[in-house]
Amino acid sequence: MKKIISNILFFTLLLTGACTDYDATPFNGKTLPRKSGYSTGETNDWLYLNLRTGEFFNLNKPNEDIREGEQKERTDWDIAFCGYVFRTNSGTSGIGQGGVIDMGYEGYRQLTSLSQLPENPQWVVDTDKDVSVVWSQKDWNHHIIEEINAGRLEGKLEDYPWFDPNNGPAKTLTSANPLLSEAMTFAGPPPVYTPSLHTYVVRTADGARYFKIQIVSWYDPEVAIGDEGGRMSYYCDELK
């Protein structure tokens, strides 16, 4: 079985392109059930999770259970994933009492109780002006054609390529959590996904429960290094 390896060795292997089996401590965290984001053909393809029940929404395909925009009026989800960007049920993303605080680098195992949280923490809620997601190529082309037809852009579709060799694919602002979206950063091309390895605490939509979360990798630990990734692995446990 392919095991998760140390962070330093993991990133070394990513750079070298190696693909090897190692005997190491088995990863006992969680892995997202599917990829999400632009690669599925939808720009705002969000995979929603109710931390209180463990139920995922949009489990099989984009917008299957919760269409973009509908999440704002629901309180049956707590956190959502779109590629390497995150939402909480708070602020511009939802009517819930969610939010996030950052407990710093590492320290996941040491954080075991609500009593360890700071007094009067400043919960960071979602905004629609700070975080961007990648346009799907389909949505980008549709957007450009609409802009040309409305006279807001000149030229033709080919003049506005989805992918820029210097900057990568086109992006657009979305509603997301600016603090939690620092849990995984992207650089490239070539693409490099780097987890902060900070421990974050997410407050649930009902404001009554708290879960610690640490993003470990862009990859599923049960597949060979070199896989295209997208099914992030992470730790998540409730604090009481």
PDB file of N, CA and C in Angstrom, residues 47-55 57 66 71 74-81 86-90 93 96-100 126 177 180 202-211:
ATOM      1  N   LEU A  47     -17.841  21.361  -3.457  1.00  0.00           N
ATOM      2  CA  LEU A  47     -18.169  20.129  -2.745  1.00  0.00           C
ATOM      3  C   LEU A  47     -18.435  20.524  -1.295  1.00  0.00           C
ATOM      4  N   TYR A  48     -19.686  20.437  -0.852  1.00  0.00           N
ATOM      5  CA  TYR A  48     -20.096  20.902   0.475  1.00  0.00           C
ATOM      6  C   TYR A  48     -20.083  19.756   1.480  1.00  0.00           C
ATOM      7  N   LEU A  49     -19.708  20.094   2.724  1.00  0.00           N
ATOM      8  CA  LEU A  49     -19.620  19.094   3.785  1.00  0.00           C
ATOM      9  C   LEU A  49     -20.293  19.614   5.054  1.00  0.00           C
ATOM     10  N   ASN A  50     -21.172  18.791   5.600  1.00  0.00           N
ATOM     11  CA  ASN A  50     -21.739  19.054   6.914  1.00  0.00           C
ATOM     12  C   ASN A  50     -20.838  18.368   7.937  1.00  0.00           C
ATOM     13  N   LEU A  51     -20.045  19.144   8.649  1.00  0.00           N
ATOM     14  CA  LEU A  51     -19.104  18.572   9.617  1.00  0.00           C
ATOM     15  C   LEU A  51     -19.830  17.864  10.753  1.00  0.00           C
ATOM     16  N   ARG A  52     -21.049  18.297  11.048  1.00  0.00           N
ATOM     17  CA  ARG A  52     -21.792  17.741  12.177  1.00  0.00           C
ATOM     18  C   ARG A  52     -22.300  16.337  11.893  1.00  0.00           C
ATOM     19  N   THR A  53     -22.575  16.039  10.623  1.00  0.00           N
ATOM     20  CA  THR A  53     -23.119  14.720  10.266  1.00  0.00           C
ATOM     21  C   THR A  53     -22.178  13.907   9.388  1.00  0.00           C
ATOM     22  N   GLY A  54     -21.182  14.573   8.776  1.00  0.00           N
ATOM     23  CA  GLY A  54     -20.288  13.890   7.853  1.00  0.00           C
ATOM     24  C   GLY A  54     -20.838  13.783   6.441  1.00  0.00           C
ATOM     25  N   GLU A  55     -21.994  14.396   6.177  1.00  0.00           N
ATOM     26  CA  GLU A  55     -22.629  14.282   4.853  1.00  0.00           C
ATOM     27  C   GLU A  55     -22.029  15.264   3.860  1.00  0.00           C
ATOM     28  N   PHE A  57     -22.416  17.105   0.074  1.00  0.00           N
ATOM     29  CA  PHE A  57     -23.370  17.493  -0.958  1.00  0.00           C
ATOM     30  C   PHE A  57     -22.623  17.725  -2.260  1.00  0.00           C
ATOM     31  N   ILE A  66     -26.698  21.145  -4.256  1.00  0.00           N
ATOM     32  CA  ILE A  66     -26.682  22.570  -3.915  1.00  0.00           C
ATOM     33  C   ILE A  66     -26.108  23.334  -5.099  1.00  0.00           C
ATOM     34  N   GLN A  71     -26.518  27.881  -1.727  1.00  0.00           N
ATOM     35  CA  GLN A  71     -25.889  27.595  -0.438  1.00  0.00           C
ATOM     36  C   GLN A  71     -26.082  28.738   0.555  1.00  0.00           C
ATOM     37  N   ARG A  74     -28.881  28.128   3.167  1.00  0.00           N
ATOM     38  CA  ARG A  74     -28.925  26.816   3.824  1.00  0.00           C
ATOM     39  C   ARG A  74     -27.974  26.783   5.009  1.00  0.00           C
ATOM     40  N   THR A  75     -28.364  26.026   6.020  1.00  0.00           N
ATOM     41  CA  THR A  75     -27.508  25.869   7.201  1.00  0.00           C
ATOM     42  C   THR A  75     -27.131  24.409   7.427  1.00  0.00           C
ATOM     43  N   ASP A  76     -27.310  23.575   6.403  1.00  0.00           N
ATOM     44  CA  ASP A  76     -26.975  22.153   6.549  1.00  0.00           C
ATOM     45  C   ASP A  76     -25.596  21.829   5.993  1.00  0.00           C
ATOM     46  N   TRP A  77     -24.754  22.854   5.802  1.00  0.00           N
ATOM     47  CA  TRP A  77     -23.361  22.627   5.435  1.00  0.00           C
ATOM     48  C   TRP A  77     -22.482  23.568   6.259  1.00  0.00           C
ATOM     49  N   ASP A  78     -21.223  23.175   6.441  1.00  0.00           N
ATOM     50  CA  ASP A  78     -20.312  23.954   7.283  1.00  0.00           C
ATOM     51  C   ASP A  78     -19.055  24.412   6.551  1.00  0.00           C
ATOM     52  N   ILE A  79     -18.554  23.589   5.645  1.00  0.00           N
ATOM     53  CA  ILE A  79     -17.334  23.899   4.916  1.00  0.00           C
ATOM     54  C   ILE A  79     -17.501  23.371   3.497  1.00  0.00           C
ATOM     55  N   ALA A  80     -16.838  24.022   2.535  1.00  0.00           N
ATOM     56  CA  ALA A  80     -16.936  23.593   1.145  1.00  0.00           C
ATOM     57  C   ALA A  80     -15.580  23.732   0.477  1.00  0.00           C
ATOM     58  N   PHE A  81     -15.360  22.907  -0.546  1.00  0.00           N
ATOM     59  CA  PHE A  81     -14.083  22.832  -1.248  1.00  0.00           C
ATOM     60  C   PHE A  81     -14.319  23.057  -2.743  1.00  0.00           C
ATOM     61  N   PHE A  86     -11.643  27.434  -0.281  1.00  0.00           N
ATOM     62  CA  PHE A  86     -12.562  26.953   0.740  1.00  0.00           C
ATOM     63  C   PHE A  86     -13.641  27.987   1.063  1.00  0.00           C
ATOM     64  N   ARG A  87     -14.808  27.479   1.419  1.00  0.00           N
ATOM     65  CA  ARG A  87     -15.885  28.299   1.950  1.00  0.00           C
ATOM     66  C   ARG A  87     -16.241  27.836   3.351  1.00  0.00           C
ATOM     67  N   THR A  88     -16.785  28.758   4.145  1.00  0.00           N
ATOM     68  CA  THR A  88     -17.462  28.390   5.382  1.00  0.00           C
ATOM     69  C   THR A  88     -18.866  28.992   5.324  1.00  0.00           C
ATOM     70  N   ASN A  89     -19.770  28.471   6.126  1.00  0.00           N
ATOM     71  CA  ASN A  89     -21.140  28.972   6.113  1.00  0.00           C
ATOM     72  C   ASN A  89     -21.192  30.258   6.926  1.00  0.00           C
ATOM     73  N   SER A  90     -20.763  31.338   6.272  1.00  0.00           N
ATOM     74  CA  SER A  90     -20.642  32.622   6.953  1.00  0.00           C
ATOM     75  C   SER A  90     -20.525  33.724   5.906  1.00  0.00           C
ATOM     76  N   SER A  93     -20.997  33.817   1.889  1.00  0.00           N
ATOM     77  CA  SER A  93     -21.248  32.450   1.405  1.00  0.00           C
ATOM     78  C   SER A  93     -22.491  31.814   1.988  1.00  0.00           C
ATOM     79  N   GLY A  96     -25.173  31.137   7.853  1.00  0.00           N
ATOM     80  CA  GLY A  96     -24.771  30.491   9.089  1.00  0.00           C
ATOM     81  C   GLY A  96     -23.840  31.330   9.937  1.00  0.00           C
ATOM     82  N   GLN A  97     -23.502  30.791  11.105  1.00  0.00           N
ATOM     83  CA  GLN A  97     -22.625  31.470  12.062  1.00  0.00           C
ATOM     84  C   GLN A  97     -21.213  30.897  12.011  1.00  0.00           C
ATOM     85  N   GLY A  98     -20.813  30.418  10.827  1.00  0.00           N
ATOM     86  CA  GLY A  98     -19.490  29.826  10.673  1.00  0.00           C
ATOM     87  C   GLY A  98     -18.377  30.854  10.708  1.00  0.00           C
ATOM     88  N   GLY A  99     -17.185  30.400  10.415  1.00  0.00           N
ATOM     89  CA  GLY A  99     -16.002  31.237  10.422  1.00  0.00           C
ATOM     90  C   GLY A  99     -14.788  30.404  10.756  1.00  0.00           C
ATOM     91  N   VAL A 100     -13.617  31.032  10.717  1.00  0.00           N
ATOM     92  CA  VAL A 100     -12.353  30.315  10.889  1.00  0.00           C
ATOM     93  C   VAL A 100     -11.392  31.141  11.734  1.00  0.00           C
ATOM     94  N   ASP A 126     -16.502  34.673   5.399  1.00  0.00           N
ATOM     95  CA  ASP A 126     -16.311  34.680   3.951  1.00  0.00           C
ATOM     96  C   ASP A 126     -16.582  36.064   3.355  1.00  0.00           C
ATOM     97  N   ASN A 177     -13.590  31.874   1.922  1.00  0.00           N
ATOM     98  CA  ASN A 177     -12.988  32.314   3.179  1.00  0.00           C
ATOM     99  C   ASN A 177     -11.521  32.680   2.952  1.00  0.00           C
ATOM    100  N   LEU A 180      -9.024  30.615   5.513  1.00  0.00           N
ATOM    101  CA  LEU A 180      -8.915  29.184   5.268  1.00  0.00           C
ATOM    102  C   LEU A 180      -8.340  28.898   3.885  1.00  0.00           C
ATOM    103  N   VAL A 202     -12.703  25.573  12.519  1.00  0.00           N
ATOM    104  CA  VAL A 202     -13.898  25.984  11.790  1.00  0.00           C
ATOM    105  C   VAL A 202     -15.103  25.910  12.715  1.00  0.00           C
ATOM    106  N   ARG A 203     -15.840  26.995  12.798  1.00  0.00           N
ATOM    107  CA  ARG A 203     -17.082  27.009  13.568  1.00  0.00           C
ATOM    108  C   ARG A 203     -18.224  26.582  12.641  1.00  0.00           C
ATOM    109  N   THR A 204     -19.117  25.733  13.145  1.00  0.00           N
ATOM    110  CA  THR A 204     -20.191  25.202  12.311  1.00  0.00           C
ATOM    111  C   THR A 204     -21.275  26.255  12.080  1.00  0.00           C
ATOM    112  N   ALA A 205     -22.140  25.955  11.116  1.00  0.00           N
ATOM    113  CA  ALA A 205     -23.167  26.913  10.713  1.00  0.00           C
ATOM    114  C   ALA A 205     -24.114  27.281  11.850  1.00  0.00           C
ATOM    115  N   ASP A 206     -24.332  26.357  12.785  1.00  0.00           N
ATOM    116  CA  ASP A 206     -25.222  26.655  13.906  1.00  0.00           C
ATOM    117  C   ASP A 206     -24.514  27.393  15.037  1.00  0.00           C
ATOM    118  N   GLY A 207     -23.207  27.622  14.878  1.00  0.00           N
ATOM    119  CA  GLY A 207     -22.437  28.349  15.873  1.00  0.00           C
ATOM    120  C   GLY A 207     -22.176  27.588  17.147  1.00  0.00           C
ATOM    121  N   ALA A 208     -22.486  26.288  17.164  1.00  0.00           N
ATOM    122  CA  ALA A 208     -22.449  25.527  18.413  1.00  0.00           C
ATOM    123  C   ALA A 208     -21.294  24.538  18.505  1.00  0.00           C
ATOM    124  N   ARG A 209     -20.672  24.191  17.372  1.00  0.00           N
ATOM    125  CA  ARG A 209     -19.630  23.172  17.399  1.00  0.00           C
ATOM    126  C   ARG A 209     -18.389  23.664  16.648  1.00  0.00           C
ATOM    127  N   TYR A 210     -17.250  23.029  16.960  1.00  0.00           N
ATOM    128  CA  TYR A 210     -15.974  23.510  16.448  1.00  0.00           C
ATOM    129  C   TYR A 210     -15.126  22.316  16.005  1.00  0.00           C
ATOM    130  N   PHE A 211     -14.524  22.445  14.829  1.00  0.00           N
ATOM    131  CA  PHE A 211     -13.706  21.376  14.273  1.00  0.00           C
ATOM    132  C   PHE A 211     -12.339  21.920  13.889  1.00  0.00           C
TER     133      PHE A 211
END
